[in-house]
Amino acid sequence: MEQMMQRSMAETMQAFSLPRYEQLPDMGLYLEQTVKYVNQHFAPLGCVEITGSMVRNYVKMGLIENPVKKQYYARHIAYITALTLLKQVIPLEHISILFDRQKRVYTAQTAYDYFCMELENVLQYRLGLKDAMEEIGSTSTIEKEMLRSAVTAVSHIIFLNTCLEKLGSSDMPAEG
């Protein structure tokens, strides 16, 4: 059963990828459209979701810029995407610090693209689709190390939640 579960997760993750910054909609999406867009990309993970009220709270907290005429653009969607995953393992005040550090070193596009590449990299390694994690980008910074640590923690939560959901829905008794 373990191998079957691992194989099923690996197949799901093999096709998983987040849109890169230049692929994010930049024509302005209303809140519900933004939520739907982000959740659609997280659907393969099965355990990650965001709501409109969460996004409004993040705006009030200053974690995400105010929408422009009630519309969210690529820069908003990038932050919402990263926040949605990171909030599972890092307190919001620490995410704010992480974002601030990233902004000092990288453009929003570079930081977001690193986030996407690192998430895919770590998930594929965690599920045995790669023998080793790749180095992302050409520089070595504490900001990249912090990002990798955060994404690694997220990958473990995704793996654990997926296993528990599959076991919970299984009629098979636990081996042991």
Coordinates of C-alpha atoms in Angstrom, one line a residue:
M1 CA 0.0 0.0 0.0
E2 CA 2.9 2.4 0.8
Q3 CA 4.4 2.0 -2.6
M4 CA 1.0 2.4 -4.3
M5 CA 0.4 5.6 -2.4
Q6 CA 3.9 7.0 -3.1
R7 CA 3.4 6.2 -6.8
S8 CA 0.0 7.9 -6.9
M9 CA 1.4 11.0 -5.3
A10 CA 4.5 11.0 -7.6
E11 CA 2.2 10.8 -10.7
T12 CA 0.2 13.8 -9.4
M13 CA 3.3 15.8 -8.6
Q14 CA 5.1 15.0 -11.8
A15 CA 2.5 17.1 -13.7
F16 CA 2.3 19.8 -11.0
S17 CA 3.7 23.2 -11.8
L18 CA 2.9 26.8 -10.9
P19 CA 2.7 29.5 -13.5
R20 CA 5.8 31.7 -13.7
Y21 CA 5.5 35.4 -13.0
E22 CA 5.2 36.3 -16.7
Q23 CA 2.4 33.8 -17.1
L24 CA 0.3 35.3 -14.2
P25 CA -2.8 37.3 -15.3
D26 CA -2.0 41.0 -15.3
M27 CA -5.2 42.4 -16.7
G28 CA -6.8 42.6 -13.3
L29 CA -9.0 39.9 -11.7
Y30 CA -11.7 40.6 -9.1
L31 CA -11.3 38.8 -5.7
E32 CA -13.4 35.7 -6.5
Q33 CA -11.6 35.3 -9.9
T34 CA -8.3 35.6 -8.1
V35 CA -9.2 33.0 -5.5
K36 CA -10.5 30.7 -8.2
Y37 CA -7.3 31.1 -10.2
V38 CA -5.0 30.4 -7.3
N39 CA -7.0 27.5 -6.0
Q40 CA -7.1 25.9 -9.5
H41 CA -3.3 25.8 -9.6
F42 CA -3.2 24.2 -6.1
A43 CA -5.9 21.6 -6.8
P44 CA -3.3 18.8 -7.6
L45 CA -1.9 19.2 -4.1
G46 CA -5.3 18.4 -2.7
C47 CA -4.8 20.1 0.7
V48 CA -4.1 23.7 -0.1
E49 CA -6.8 26.3 -0.6
I50 CA -7.5 30.0 0.0
T51 CA -10.7 32.0 0.4
G52 CA -11.7 35.6 -0.4
S53 CA -11.8 36.5 3.3
M54 CA -8.2 35.3 3.8
V55 CA -7.1 37.5 0.9
R56 CA -8.9 40.5 2.4
N57 CA -7.3 39.8 5.7
Y58 CA -3.8 39.6 4.1
V59 CA -4.5 43.0 2.5
K60 CA -5.6 44.5 5.8
M61 CA -2.4 43.1 7.5
G62 CA -0.2 44.7 4.8
L63 CA 1.1 41.3 3.5
I64 CA -0.4 42.0 0.1
E65 CA -0.7 45.4 -1.6
N66 CA -4.2 46.9 -1.8
P67 CA -6.0 45.9 -5.0
V68 CA -6.2 48.5 -7.7
K69 CA -9.9 49.4 -8.2
K70 CA -10.8 46.1 -6.6
Q71 CA -8.7 44.2 -9.0
Y72 CA -5.6 42.0 -8.4
Y73 CA -2.7 41.9 -10.8
A74 CA 0.3 39.6 -11.3
R75 CA 2.2 41.1 -8.3
H76 CA -0.8 40.5 -6.1
I77 CA -1.3 36.9 -7.4
A78 CA 2.4 36.1 -6.9
Y79 CA 2.2 37.1 -3.2
I80 CA -1.2 35.3 -2.7
T81 CA 0.3 32.1 -4.2
A82 CA 3.3 32.1 -2.0
L83 CA 1.3 33.1 1.1
T84 CA -1.2 30.3 0.6
L85 CA 1.5 27.7 0.8
L86 CA 3.9 29.3 3.4
K87 CA 1.2 30.0 5.9
Q88 CA 0.9 26.3 6.5
V89 CA 4.3 26.2 8.1
I90 CA 5.4 29.8 9.0
P91 CA 3.6 32.4 11.2
L92 CA 2.3 35.3 9.1
E93 CA 4.7 37.8 10.8
H94 CA 7.6 35.6 9.8
I95 CA 6.3 35.4 6.2
S96 CA 6.3 39.2 6.2
I97 CA 10.0 39.2 7.2
L98 CA 10.8 36.6 4.6
F99 CA 9.0 38.7 1.9
D100 CA 10.9 41.8 3.1
R101 CA 14.3 40.0 2.8
Q102 CA 13.4 38.6 -0.6
K103 CA 12.5 42.2 -1.8
R104 CA 15.9 43.5 -0.7
V105 CA 17.8 41.0 -2.9
Y106 CA 15.4 40.1 -5.8
T107 CA 12.8 41.6 -8.0
A108 CA 9.3 40.4 -7.3
Q109 CA 9.4 38.4 -10.5
T110 CA 12.7 36.7 -9.6
A111 CA 11.7 35.9 -6.0
Y112 CA 8.3 34.4 -7.2
D113 CA 9.9 32.4 -10.0
Y114 CA 12.5 31.0 -7.5
F115 CA 9.6 30.1 -5.2
C116 CA 7.9 28.2 -7.9
M117 CA 11.0 26.4 -9.2
E118 CA 12.1 25.5 -5.6
L119 CA 8.6 24.2 -4.7
E120 CA 8.6 21.9 -7.8
N121 CA 12.2 20.9 -7.2
V122 CA 11.6 19.9 -3.6
L123 CA 8.3 18.2 -4.2
Q124 CA 9.8 16.1 -7.0
Y125 CA 12.8 15.2 -4.8
R126 CA 10.5 14.4 -1.8
L127 CA 8.5 12.0 -3.9
G128 CA 11.4 10.2 -5.4
L129 CA 11.1 11.7 -8.9
K130 CA 14.6 13.1 -8.6
D131 CA 17.7 11.7 -7.0
A132 CA 18.8 15.1 -5.7
M133 CA 17.5 18.6 -5.4
E134 CA 18.8 21.0 -8.1
E135 CA 20.4 24.3 -7.3
I136 CA 18.0 27.1 -8.4
G137 CA 19.5 30.2 -9.9
S138 CA 23.2 31.2 -10.0
T139 CA 23.7 32.9 -6.7
S140 CA 23.9 31.6 -3.2
T141 CA 22.2 33.8 -0.6
I142 CA 20.7 33.4 2.8
E143 CA 17.3 34.5 1.2
K144 CA 17.5 31.5 -1.1
E145 CA 18.4 29.2 1.8
M146 CA 15.5 30.5 3.8
L147 CA 13.2 30.0 0.9
R148 CA 14.4 26.4 0.4
S149 CA 13.9 25.7 4.1
A150 CA 10.3 27.1 4.0
V151 CA 9.5 25.2 0.8
T152 CA 10.9 22.0 2.2
A153 CA 8.7 22.3 5.3
V154 CA 5.7 22.9 3.0
S155 CA 6.6 19.8 1.0
H156 CA 6.6 17.7 4.1
I157 CA 3.2 19.0 5.2
I158 CA 1.8 18.4 1.7
F159 CA 3.2 14.8 1.7
L160 CA 1.8 14.1 5.2
N161 CA -1.6 15.6 4.5
T162 CA -1.9 13.6 1.2
C163 CA -0.9 10.4 3.0
L164 CA -3.4 10.9 5.8
E165 CA -6.2 11.8 3.4
K166 CA -5.5 8.7 1.3
L167 CA -5.3 6.5 4.4
G168 CA -8.5 8.1 5.8
S169 CA -10.4 7.3 2.6
S170 CA -8.9 3.8 2.3
D171 CA -10.8 0.7 3.4
M172 CA -7.5 -1.1 3.8
P173 CA -6.4 -1.8 7.4
A174 CA -3.0 -0.4 8.4
E175 CA 0.0 -2.7 8.1
G176 CA 2.0 -3.3 11.1

